[in-house]
C-alpha cells in the first residue's frame, strides 16, 4: 500500500493527516513498555481519496471488521446498539420544506469523542512509514460498529440537555442530522444568520464545530452560496435551488465484458433517495433479474442480446445530468398529498406529490417515489396492483411521520378497479389479499382511494421503466397536468360496478356432509394432549347434557365430583371399545365379556380379590390416543417410571392389547426420559456373591450408601441414607442432616427399629466419596463398625476405589437420582417436603416388578419388593367406591 501511494504521490499527504492527529492528541504513540501487552488489537487502514471533496481529500479509513481465519474481528466482539441515525429520505424531505436551505457538517465529528484509557489498546495501528511504529487511537474511530451510535447518542444528549433559550430549535435539529451532516433551513432570510449562530453555539457546548455552511441565500456565516454542493449524495445547485443526482459514468467501449457484477455495480452507483431516476434504473434491474434465471457466474459474459440492451442504457446516462428537481416544495394549511400507484408483470411502483394552492398558481412537487421489481414467482396483475397499493400506503405514512403532518389530506390514485374493490369492500378473500388489504386499511382510510384511468396515471412510467431520453422528454416529476386544475376537473374516481376479476381471490366454500355415528369416539377428544383434561372436558359435556334435560330440577355448576369423573371415563371407554371392537367374537384369543355397564373386560385366573377391575381388567386397544394418554399420565404421575412399573400399575385396572409395545412407544417419546436416560457401558457379568442368593429374611443382608448432597430452601444441605436388601431388592431411604458418624448411626438405628436388625452390612469404606464431596471421607467408619459389633452385626467394607463391588446399591442410587431429577428439576424444597418426596420415591421403587410381565392373561401377578414388606399394595390407579347417602 505504501508503494502504491508513493507512486501516485499521495503518501506525504496521507502522513500529514496522522501527524495532524498526533498534534491534536487524537492518536498517541504506544510506549515501549506497553508494546508487549497481550490484551490488544491492531486495526488495518487504507486511504480513501476523494478529489472533489472540499474539506478532506485523503481520509484514513480503519477496517474493524478485518479478522484472521478462525478468529473474530473487533466488530464481532462489540455491541452495536440501536440505530439512532435518521433515514436519508426523511432528512431530505424536511430539508425541502424550507425556502432557505442550510447545509453544514461537524468537523472531525467522531474524533471529538474520547475513548477510555483501558479501551485504547484495542485500537492500535501501524503508522504508515518504513519503520514499525505502533500508535493507538484516543478518540472514537470511524469504521467501528458502535461508533455511529456513540456519535448520535452524544448529539441527542447534547440537544436534550440544552439550556432553555435553545429549546425552540432542539426538535428541529434532532431531525436535521444524518451522522455528522446537518441539513436544515429557515423560512425567513432575517432568521438565517441568527439560526446559524445559535446552532453553532449550542453544538460548541459539546465540543462540536459545526462548520462549512452552504445555502442558496447569502449571509455572513455562509461559506458557499453559488455553484453545486453535495448534500447526502445529491447535488444541490445553489443558484437555481434545485437537486439532481450525481451522474459520473464513462461511456463503455465495445470491448467491455458485460457481466452480472458490472451491471450491479453500475446500477448501484446511481444514488437517488428521492426516486426521480427510478424509471431509468428499473430496466437494468430487470435485466439483472433475468440473468439470475440463466444461472451464470458473476464474472461470466452475458448473452449478446442482454449486453446490447445494457450498452444502450449506459451510453444514454449522460442525459440524466440535466434532470433536476426543485429543492423547495411549498406547504400551507391547504396542502394535499396525492399518491399514485401502478404495477405490471415486471415491477410495481408508487410516487407521492404535494399539491399546494398558492396565490398565483397551483404548485405540484414530487416528494418521493418507490419502485420494486416484481418477484420471480409469477403473480396475477391484480395481486401486483394490490402490492403497489401497499407500497403507496407505506410510503405516504413514512412521509407524514417525517414531516410531522398526521392530519394532512391524502388521496390515493390507482388504475386497478380490482385492487380498489378489494380495499373498499369487505369480502372473504384469500390469505394473500386479506393480509395486504388489512395492512392498507390500518395505514389509510379506504374512502381515500380513487380510480384514475391508466393513461392519466403518472406512476405508469415508473412501473414500466424507460430510457434516459424518454425520461427527459416526459418530465414526470412535475406531476400530472390535470392535478393543477380544479378538483371538479379531475377523474371521477368511482367504480361503477364490481369487477369480475375480484371473485378470483374469493375463498372457495366446500359443502361437507358428515355422517355421525352415535357410537363413535368424540373427535374433539382426539385433540387433547392430557388424559385428565380429556376426562374432565367430557365430564363437563355430560353435565351440560344433564342440565339441559327437561326433568333437571337444578343446575349443577359446582366442581366435578368423583362420580362424574368415573362416569365420563367409563363412557369414553365404552365409545372407544365400540369403535375398535365391534363384537366380542372379534376377540378370539382373549377371554372377554361385557359387564353390566356394557364395558368389555378380560377374564383372569385371579379369584382372591374382591375388586372387579383387578379381577377382570377393562380391555383397551393399544393403537389409540386414549390409551397413549392414559399410559403417559401413569408414567408421569409415578416419577417417570419405567416400562415394567407402568405396565404393572395399568394391569391392576386395564388390559391393554400389546401393552408392552404401546408403553415402550409412549416412554420413548417422553422428553424428560430422553434427556436423562443414557446407555451405560456394557460389562461382563460375574456370578453373584453367596449373600445375594441365600435364603434369608428381608433386610437381613443390606447394602448402605450415602447420596447427595441436596439443598433445602434455607440453604442447608442434606444427604440420603440408602439401605437396600441384597436378596429382595427392597430399599429404605432416610434423610440425614450431616455427614457426622453420630448422625449416620442415628439413621441406622432408626432403620433397625423399623425394618429389623440386619445380619450382614455391606458398604464402601469412604474413599470412593472423594470425587463427589470432600467432606464424605470425614466419616469415622471405625466408630460405625464398633457400633455394629455391639449390635452383633457383621460389617463388610468394599476394597478402596472399587465402586463396582457395590453395584447392587449404586444402581438404586442412580434410580433415585433419576426420579428426583425428572420430578423436581431445579426446584428447592423444605426438609419436610423433601422427606415426603423421598418416601414417594421409596414407594415407587419398592413397587417395581422383579420378574418379567407376560402378555398372557393366565399369568400371575409379578413379584415386587413391596409384597414382602406390606400387605396392602402400592397402586396408582385408584378406584372410587360410592354408596348411597340417604337419611337414617
PDB file of N, CA and C in Angstrom, residues 337-418:
ATOM      1  N   UNK A 337     -51.627  15.691  -0.178  1.00  0.00           N
ATOM      2  CA  UNK A 337     -50.727  14.661  -0.696  1.00  0.00           C
ATOM      3  C   UNK A 337     -51.509  13.769  -1.640  1.00  0.00           C
ATOM      4  N   UNK A 338     -50.944  13.524  -2.810  1.00  0.00           N
ATOM      5  CA  UNK A 338     -51.568  12.655  -3.806  1.00  0.00           C
ATOM      6  C   UNK A 338     -50.604  11.508  -4.108  1.00  0.00           C
ATOM      7  N   UNK A 339     -51.098  10.298  -3.910  1.00  0.00           N
ATOM      8  CA  UNK A 339     -50.291   9.089  -4.074  1.00  0.00           C
ATOM      9  C   UNK A 339     -50.786   8.352  -5.312  1.00  0.00           C
ATOM     10  N   UNK A 340     -49.876   8.068  -6.238  1.00  0.00           N
ATOM     11  CA  UNK A 340     -50.189   7.323  -7.455  1.00  0.00           C
ATOM     12  C   UNK A 340     -49.465   5.979  -7.395  1.00  0.00           C
ATOM     13  N   UNK A 341     -50.191   4.910  -7.679  1.00  0.00           N
ATOM     14  CA  UNK A 341     -49.614   3.561  -7.647  1.00  0.00           C
ATOM     15  C   UNK A 341     -49.947   2.861  -8.956  1.00  0.00           C
ATOM     16  N   UNK A 342     -49.055   1.958  -9.351  1.00  0.00           N
ATOM     17  CA  UNK A 342     -49.269   1.194 -10.578  1.00  0.00           C
ATOM     18  C   UNK A 342     -48.372  -0.033 -10.532  1.00  0.00           C
ATOM     19  N   UNK A 343     -48.738  -1.030 -11.322  1.00  0.00           N
ATOM     20  CA  UNK A 343     -47.948  -2.267 -11.372  1.00  0.00           C
ATOM     21  C   UNK A 343     -48.193  -2.963 -12.697  1.00  0.00           C
ATOM     22  N   UNK A 344     -47.214  -3.759 -13.098  1.00  0.00           N
ATOM     23  CA  UNK A 344     -47.352  -4.657 -14.239  1.00  0.00           C
ATOM     24  C   UNK A 344     -46.565  -5.916 -13.921  1.00  0.00           C
ATOM     25  N   UNK A 345     -46.299  -6.731 -14.900  1.00  0.00           N
ATOM     26  CA  UNK A 345     -45.672  -8.023 -14.634  1.00  0.00           C
ATOM     27  C   UNK A 345     -44.201  -7.921 -14.255  1.00  0.00           C
ATOM     28  N   UNK A 346     -43.575  -6.770 -14.472  1.00  0.00           N
ATOM     29  CA  UNK A 346     -42.144  -6.652 -14.187  1.00  0.00           C
ATOM     30  C   UNK A 346     -41.852  -5.847 -12.929  1.00  0.00           C
ATOM     31  N   UNK A 347     -42.738  -4.943 -12.528  1.00  0.00           N
ATOM     32  CA  UNK A 347     -42.439  -4.096 -11.373  1.00  0.00           C
ATOM     33  C   UNK A 347     -43.721  -3.466 -10.857  1.00  0.00           C
ATOM     34  N   UNK A 348     -43.669  -2.982  -9.620  1.00  0.00           N
ATOM     35  CA  UNK A 348     -44.735  -2.172  -9.042  1.00  0.00           C
ATOM     36  C   UNK A 348     -44.109  -0.907  -8.475  1.00  0.00           C
ATOM     37  N   UNK A 349     -44.869   0.178  -8.464  1.00  0.00           N
ATOM     38  CA  UNK A 349     -44.300   1.475  -8.114  1.00  0.00           C
ATOM     39  C   UNK A 349     -45.341   2.328  -7.416  1.00  0.00           C
ATOM     40  N   UNK A 350     -44.833   3.378  -6.763  1.00  0.00           N
ATOM     41  CA  UNK A 350     -45.676   4.370  -6.100  1.00  0.00           C
ATOM     42  C   UNK A 350     -44.908   5.676  -6.046  1.00  0.00           C
ATOM     43  N   UNK A 351     -45.611   6.784  -6.155  1.00  0.00           N
ATOM     44  CA  UNK A 351     -44.998   8.105  -6.053  1.00  0.00           C
ATOM     45  C   UNK A 351     -45.961   9.041  -5.333  1.00  0.00           C
ATOM     46  N   UNK A 352     -45.387   9.987  -4.596  1.00  0.00           N
ATOM     47  CA  UNK A 352     -46.178  10.903  -3.776  1.00  0.00           C
ATOM     48  C   UNK A 352     -45.870  12.327  -4.221  1.00  0.00           C
ATOM     49  N   UNK A 353     -46.922  13.104  -4.493  1.00  0.00           N
ATOM     50  CA  UNK A 353     -46.809  14.513  -4.860  1.00  0.00           C
ATOM     51  C   UNK A 353     -47.530  15.353  -3.810  1.00  0.00           C
ATOM     52  N   UNK A 354     -47.046  16.564  -3.618  1.00  0.00           N
ATOM     53  CA  UNK A 354     -47.734  17.528  -2.764  1.00  0.00           C
ATOM     54  C   UNK A 354     -48.349  18.598  -3.660  1.00  0.00           C
ATOM     55  N   UNK A 355     -49.617  18.850  -3.444  1.00  0.00           N
ATOM     56  CA  UNK A 355     -50.346  19.877  -4.211  1.00  0.00           C
ATOM     57  C   UNK A 355     -50.676  21.024  -3.270  1.00  0.00           C
ATOM     58  N   UNK A 356     -50.188  22.200  -3.596  1.00  0.00           N
ATOM     59  CA  UNK A 356     -50.394  23.387  -2.770  1.00  0.00           C
ATOM     60  C   UNK A 356     -50.946  24.504  -3.639  1.00  0.00           C
ATOM     61  N   UNK A 357     -52.052  25.065  -3.204  1.00  0.00           N
ATOM     62  CA  UNK A 357     -52.672  26.182  -3.924  1.00  0.00           C
ATOM     63  C   UNK A 357     -52.079  27.475  -3.385  1.00  0.00           C
ATOM     64  N   UNK A 358     -51.343  28.177  -4.249  1.00  0.00           N
ATOM     65  CA  UNK A 358     -50.748  29.460  -3.887  1.00  0.00           C
ATOM     66  C   UNK A 358     -51.622  30.601  -4.418  1.00  0.00           C
ATOM     67  N   UNK A 359     -51.157  31.805  -4.216  1.00  0.00           N
ATOM     68  CA  UNK A 359     -51.955  32.958  -4.641  1.00  0.00           C
ATOM     69  C   UNK A 359     -52.062  33.045  -6.156  1.00  0.00           C
ATOM     70  N   UNK A 360     -50.959  32.812  -6.833  1.00  0.00           N
ATOM     71  CA  UNK A 360     -50.952  32.992  -8.283  1.00  0.00           C
ATOM     72  C   UNK A 360     -51.154  31.699  -9.049  1.00  0.00           C
ATOM     73  N   UNK A 361     -50.759  30.567  -8.475  1.00  0.00           N
ATOM     74  CA  UNK A 361     -50.801  29.310  -9.214  1.00  0.00           C
ATOM     75  C   UNK A 361     -50.964  28.147  -8.246  1.00  0.00           C
ATOM     76  N   UNK A 362     -51.076  26.965  -8.832  1.00  0.00           N
ATOM     77  CA  UNK A 362     -51.130  25.725  -8.056  1.00  0.00           C
ATOM     78  C   UNK A 362     -49.823  24.984  -8.253  1.00  0.00           C
ATOM     79  N   UNK A 363     -49.138  24.696  -7.157  1.00  0.00           N
ATOM     80  CA  UNK A 363     -47.831  24.035  -7.208  1.00  0.00           C
ATOM     81  C   UNK A 363     -47.999  22.539  -6.971  1.00  0.00           C
ATOM     82  N   UNK A 364     -47.344  21.737  -7.803  1.00  0.00           N
ATOM     83  CA  UNK A 364     -47.307  20.276  -7.655  1.00  0.00           C
ATOM     84  C   UNK A 364     -45.847  19.856  -7.645  1.00  0.00           C
ATOM     85  N   UNK A 365     -45.405  19.231  -6.558  1.00  0.00           N
ATOM     86  CA  UNK A 365     -43.995  18.848  -6.404  1.00  0.00           C
ATOM     87  C   UNK A 365     -43.901  17.380  -6.021  1.00  0.00           C
ATOM     88  N   UNK A 366     -42.909  16.706  -6.594  1.00  0.00           N
ATOM     89  CA  UNK A 366     -42.633  15.320  -6.232  1.00  0.00           C
ATOM     90  C   UNK A 366     -41.923  15.277  -4.883  1.00  0.00           C
ATOM     91  N   UNK A 367     -42.448  14.489  -3.961  1.00  0.00           N
ATOM     92  CA  UNK A 367     -41.792  14.309  -2.662  1.00  0.00           C
ATOM     93  C   UNK A 367     -40.887  13.083  -2.697  1.00  0.00           C
ATOM     94  N   UNK A 368     -41.457  11.973  -3.057  1.00  0.00           N
ATOM     95  CA  UNK A 368     -40.667  10.742  -3.041  1.00  0.00           C
ATOM     96  C   UNK A 368     -41.334   9.711  -3.933  1.00  0.00           C
ATOM     97  N   UNK A 369     -40.531   8.798  -4.490  1.00  0.00           N
ATOM     98  CA  UNK A 369     -41.036   7.713  -5.325  1.00  0.00           C
ATOM     99  C   UNK A 369     -40.377   6.411  -4.892  1.00  0.00           C
ATOM    100  N   UNK A 370     -41.036   5.321  -5.238  1.00  0.00           N
ATOM    101  CA  UNK A 370     -40.536   3.993  -4.869  1.00  0.00           C
ATOM    102  C   UNK A 370     -40.886   3.016  -5.975  1.00  0.00           C
ATOM    103  N   UNK A 371     -39.900   2.209  -6.370  1.00  0.00           N
ATOM    104  CA  UNK A 371     -40.098   1.184  -7.392  1.00  0.00           C
ATOM    105  C   UNK A 371     -39.500  -0.124  -6.905  1.00  0.00           C
ATOM    106  N   UNK A 372     -40.198  -1.209  -7.176  1.00  0.00           N
ATOM    107  CA  UNK A 372     -39.714  -2.523  -6.754  1.00  0.00           C
ATOM    108  C   UNK A 372     -39.958  -3.533  -7.869  1.00  0.00           C
ATOM    109  N   UNK A 373     -38.927  -4.312  -8.141  1.00  0.00           N
ATOM    110  CA  UNK A 373     -39.035  -5.344  -9.178  1.00  0.00           C
ATOM    111  C   UNK A 373     -39.988  -6.433  -8.694  1.00  0.00           C
ATOM    112  N   UNK A 374     -40.814  -6.924  -9.589  1.00  0.00           N
ATOM    113  CA  UNK A 374     -41.761  -7.979  -9.243  1.00  0.00           C
ATOM    114  C   UNK A 374     -41.016  -9.249  -8.860  1.00  0.00           C
ATOM    115  N   UNK A 375     -41.562 -10.047  -7.955  1.00  0.00           N
ATOM    116  CA  UNK A 375     -40.876 -11.282  -7.549  1.00  0.00           C
ATOM    117  C   UNK A 375     -40.785 -12.279  -8.690  1.00  0.00           C
ATOM    118  N   UNK A 376     -39.840 -13.204  -8.560  1.00  0.00           N
ATOM    119  CA  UNK A 376     -39.655 -14.222  -9.598  1.00  0.00           C
ATOM    120  C   UNK A 376     -40.874 -15.132  -9.717  1.00  0.00           C
ATOM    121  N   UNK A 377     -41.535 -15.367  -8.586  1.00  0.00           N
ATOM    122  CA  UNK A 377     -42.739 -16.188  -8.636  1.00  0.00           C
ATOM    123  C   UNK A 377     -43.843 -15.423  -9.356  1.00  0.00           C
ATOM    124  N   UNK A 378     -44.394 -15.975 -10.424  1.00  0.00           N
ATOM    125  CA  UNK A 378     -45.416 -15.235 -11.190  1.00  0.00           C
ATOM    126  C   UNK A 378     -46.650 -14.940 -10.337  1.00  0.00           C
ATOM    127  N   UNK A 379     -47.111 -13.701 -10.411  1.00  0.00           N
ATOM    128  CA  UNK A 379     -48.321 -13.270  -9.722  1.00  0.00           C
ATOM    129  C   UNK A 379     -49.269 -12.644 -10.731  1.00  0.00           C
ATOM    130  N   UNK A 380     -50.540 -12.659 -10.409  1.00  0.00           N
ATOM    131  CA  UNK A 380     -51.525 -12.031 -11.281  1.00  0.00           C
ATOM    132  C   UNK A 380     -51.394 -10.510 -11.207  1.00  0.00           C
ATOM    133  N   UNK A 381     -51.864  -9.844 -12.252  1.00  0.00           N
ATOM    134  CA  UNK A 381     -51.801  -8.381 -12.289  1.00  0.00           C
ATOM    135  C   UNK A 381     -52.580  -7.758 -11.124  1.00  0.00           C
ATOM    136  N   UNK A 382     -53.790  -8.229 -10.788  1.00  0.00           N
ATOM    137  CA  UNK A 382     -54.472  -7.638  -9.624  1.00  0.00           C
ATOM    138  C   UNK A 382     -53.680  -7.771  -8.329  1.00  0.00           C
ATOM    139  N   UNK A 383     -53.006  -8.884  -8.149  1.00  0.00           N
ATOM    140  CA  UNK A 383     -52.189  -9.029  -6.935  1.00  0.00           C
ATOM    141  C   UNK A 383     -51.025  -8.046  -6.942  1.00  0.00           C
ATOM    142  N   UNK A 384     -50.380  -7.881  -8.094  1.00  0.00           N
ATOM    143  CA  UNK A 384     -49.281  -6.918  -8.178  1.00  0.00           C
ATOM    144  C   UNK A 384     -49.787  -5.497  -7.958  1.00  0.00           C
ATOM    145  N   UNK A 385     -50.964  -5.188  -8.474  1.00  0.00           N
ATOM    146  CA  UNK A 385     -51.544  -3.867  -8.237  1.00  0.00           C
ATOM    147  C   UNK A 385     -51.834  -3.662  -6.753  1.00  0.00           C
ATOM    148  N   UNK A 386     -52.286  -4.696  -6.084  1.00  0.00           N
ATOM    149  CA  UNK A 386     -52.534  -4.583  -4.642  1.00  0.00           C
ATOM    150  C   UNK A 386     -51.231  -4.385  -3.877  1.00  0.00           C
ATOM    151  N   UNK A 387     -50.161  -5.049  -4.317  1.00  0.00           N
ATOM    152  CA  UNK A 387     -48.858  -4.827  -3.696  1.00  0.00           C
ATOM    153  C   UNK A 387     -48.391  -3.392  -3.900  1.00  0.00           C
ATOM    154  N   UNK A 388     -48.672  -2.814  -5.075  1.00  0.00           N
ATOM    155  CA  UNK A 388     -48.327  -1.412  -5.313  1.00  0.00           C
ATOM    156  C   UNK A 388     -49.119  -0.495  -4.388  1.00  0.00           C
ATOM    157  N   UNK A 389     -50.385  -0.814  -4.156  1.00  0.00           N
ATOM    158  CA  UNK A 389     -51.185  -0.025  -3.204  1.00  0.00           C
ATOM    159  C   UNK A 389     -50.594  -0.107  -1.806  1.00  0.00           C
ATOM    160  N   UNK A 390     -50.109  -1.265  -1.452  1.00  0.00           N
ATOM    161  CA  UNK A 390     -49.483  -1.437  -0.134  1.00  0.00           C
ATOM    162  C   UNK A 390     -48.204  -0.604  -0.029  1.00  0.00           C
ATOM    163  N   UNK A 391     -47.410  -0.576  -1.104  1.00  0.00           N
ATOM    164  CA  UNK A 391     -46.192   0.247  -1.113  1.00  0.00           C
ATOM    165  C   UNK A 391     -46.547   1.721  -0.979  1.00  0.00           C
ATOM    166  N   UNK A 392     -47.590   2.167  -1.705  1.00  0.00           N
ATOM    167  CA  UNK A 392     -48.007   3.556  -1.610  1.00  0.00           C
ATOM    168  C   UNK A 392     -48.479   3.933  -0.223  1.00  0.00           C
ATOM    169  N   UNK A 393     -49.202   3.027   0.450  1.00  0.00           N
ATOM    170  CA  UNK A 393     -49.659   3.312   1.812  1.00  0.00           C
ATOM    171  C   UNK A 393     -48.483   3.442   2.767  1.00  0.00           C
ATOM    172  N   UNK A 394     -47.500   2.550   2.630  1.00  0.00           N
ATOM    173  CA  UNK A 394     -46.321   2.651   3.498  1.00  0.00           C
ATOM    174  C   UNK A 394     -45.535   3.931   3.212  1.00  0.00           C
ATOM    175  N   UNK A 395     -45.406   4.276   1.921  1.00  0.00           N
ATOM    176  CA  UNK A 395     -44.604   5.437   1.538  1.00  0.00           C
ATOM    177  C   UNK A 395     -45.199   6.724   2.087  1.00  0.00           C
ATOM    178  N   UNK A 396     -46.498   6.926   1.926  1.00  0.00           N
ATOM    179  CA  UNK A 396     -47.108   8.168   2.400  1.00  0.00           C
ATOM    180  C   UNK A 396     -47.147   8.205   3.921  1.00  0.00           C
ATOM    181  N   UNK A 397     -47.252   7.069   4.554  1.00  0.00           N
ATOM    182  CA  UNK A 397     -47.211   7.045   6.018  1.00  0.00           C
ATOM    183  C   UNK A 397     -45.834   7.455   6.528  1.00  0.00           C
ATOM    184  N   UNK A 398     -44.768   7.027   5.818  1.00  0.00           N
ATOM    185  CA  UNK A 398     -43.413   7.438   6.184  1.00  0.00           C
ATOM    186  C   UNK A 398     -43.219   8.936   5.989  1.00  0.00           C
ATOM    187  N   UNK A 399     -43.787   9.492   4.919  1.00  0.00           N
ATOM    188  CA  UNK A 399     -43.645  10.930   4.651  1.00  0.00           C
ATOM    189  C   UNK A 399     -44.384  11.748   5.702  1.00  0.00           C
ATOM    190  N   UNK A 400     -45.572  11.330   6.068  1.00  0.00           N
ATOM    191  CA  UNK A 400     -46.327  12.063   7.088  1.00  0.00           C
ATOM    192  C   UNK A 400     -45.603  12.059   8.430  1.00  0.00           C
ATOM    193  N   UNK A 401     -44.983  10.922   8.774  1.00  0.00           N
ATOM    194  CA  UNK A 401     -44.221  10.876  10.021  1.00  0.00           C
ATOM    195  C   UNK A 401     -42.986  11.758   9.941  1.00  0.00           C
ATOM    196  N   UNK A 402     -42.309  11.778   8.785  1.00  0.00           N
ATOM    197  CA  UNK A 402     -41.094  12.580   8.652  1.00  0.00           C
ATOM    198  C   UNK A 402     -41.396  14.070   8.723  1.00  0.00           C
ATOM    199  N   UNK A 403     -42.494  14.494   8.112  1.00  0.00           N
ATOM    200  CA  UNK A 403     -42.849  15.916   8.082  1.00  0.00           C
ATOM    201  C   UNK A 403     -43.751  16.321   9.241  1.00  0.00           C
ATOM    202  N   UNK A 404     -44.106  15.341  10.073  1.00  0.00           N
ATOM    203  CA  UNK A 404     -44.974  15.613  11.230  1.00  0.00           C
ATOM    204  C   UNK A 404     -46.284  16.263  10.778  1.00  0.00           C
ATOM    205  N   UNK A 405     -46.923  15.627   9.796  1.00  0.00           N
ATOM    206  CA  UNK A 405     -48.200  16.112   9.258  1.00  0.00           C
ATOM    207  C   UNK A 405     -49.232  14.987   9.332  1.00  0.00           C
ATOM    208  N   UNK A 406     -49.656  14.614  10.532  1.00  0.00           N
ATOM    209  CA  UNK A 406     -50.583  13.473  10.633  1.00  0.00           C
ATOM    210  C   UNK A 406     -51.977  13.763  10.088  1.00  0.00           C
ATOM    211  N   UNK A 407     -52.372  15.048  10.033  1.00  0.00           N
ATOM    212  CA  UNK A 407     -53.740  15.396   9.630  1.00  0.00           C
ATOM    213  C   UNK A 407     -53.829  15.951   8.213  1.00  0.00           C
ATOM    214  N   UNK A 408     -52.757  15.879   7.457  1.00  0.00           N
ATOM    215  CA  UNK A 408     -52.799  16.394   6.093  1.00  0.00           C
ATOM    216  C   UNK A 408     -53.703  15.516   5.230  1.00  0.00           C
ATOM    217  N   UNK A 409     -54.411  16.142   4.304  1.00  0.00           N
ATOM    218  CA  UNK A 409     -55.329  15.419   3.434  1.00  0.00           C
ATOM    219  C   UNK A 409     -54.540  14.589   2.419  1.00  0.00           C
ATOM    220  N   UNK A 410     -54.947  13.328   2.258  1.00  0.00           N
ATOM    221  CA  UNK A 410     -54.256  12.405   1.356  1.00  0.00           C
ATOM    222  C   UNK A 410     -55.283  11.791   0.414  1.00  0.00           C
ATOM    223  N   UNK A 411     -54.918  11.667  -0.850  1.00  0.00           N
ATOM    224  CA  UNK A 411     -55.746  10.997  -1.849  1.00  0.00           C
ATOM    225  C   UNK A 411     -54.886   9.966  -2.572  1.00  0.00           C
ATOM    226  N   UNK A 412     -55.431   8.755  -2.686  1.00  0.00           N
ATOM    227  CA  UNK A 412     -54.717   7.662  -3.339  1.00  0.00           C
ATOM    228  C   UNK A 412     -55.363   7.401  -4.700  1.00  0.00           C
ATOM    229  N   UNK A 413     -54.513   7.239  -5.725  1.00  0.00           N
ATOM    230  CA  UNK A 413     -54.979   7.015  -7.086  1.00  0.00           C
ATOM    231  C   UNK A 413     -54.406   5.697  -7.612  1.00  0.00           C
ATOM    232  N   UNK A 414     -55.289   4.869  -8.171  1.00  0.00           N
ATOM    233  CA  UNK A 414     -54.879   3.603  -8.781  1.00  0.00           C
ATOM    234  C   UNK A 414     -55.754   3.343  -9.994  1.00  0.00           C
ATOM    235  N   UNK A 415     -55.173   2.710 -11.013  1.00  0.00           N
ATOM    236  CA  UNK A 415     -55.945   2.388 -12.211  1.00  0.00           C
ATOM    237  C   UNK A 415     -56.473   0.961 -12.185  1.00  0.00           C
ATOM    238  N   UNK A 416     -56.333   0.271 -11.050  1.00  0.00           N
ATOM    239  CA  UNK A 416     -56.808  -1.108 -10.926  1.00  0.00           C
ATOM    240  C   UNK A 416     -58.149  -1.117 -10.187  1.00  0.00           C
ATOM    241  N   UNK A 417     -59.215  -1.425 -10.907  1.00  0.00           N
ATOM    242  CA  UNK A 417     -60.529  -1.492 -10.279  1.00  0.00           C
ATOM    243  C   UNK A 417     -60.630  -2.667  -9.313  1.00  0.00           C
ATOM    244  N   UNK A 418     -59.931  -3.756  -9.639  1.00  0.00           N
ATOM    245  CA  UNK A 418     -59.984  -4.936  -8.777  1.00  0.00           C
ATOM    246  C   UNK A 418     -59.338  -4.645  -7.425  1.00  0.00           C
TER     247      UNK A 418
END
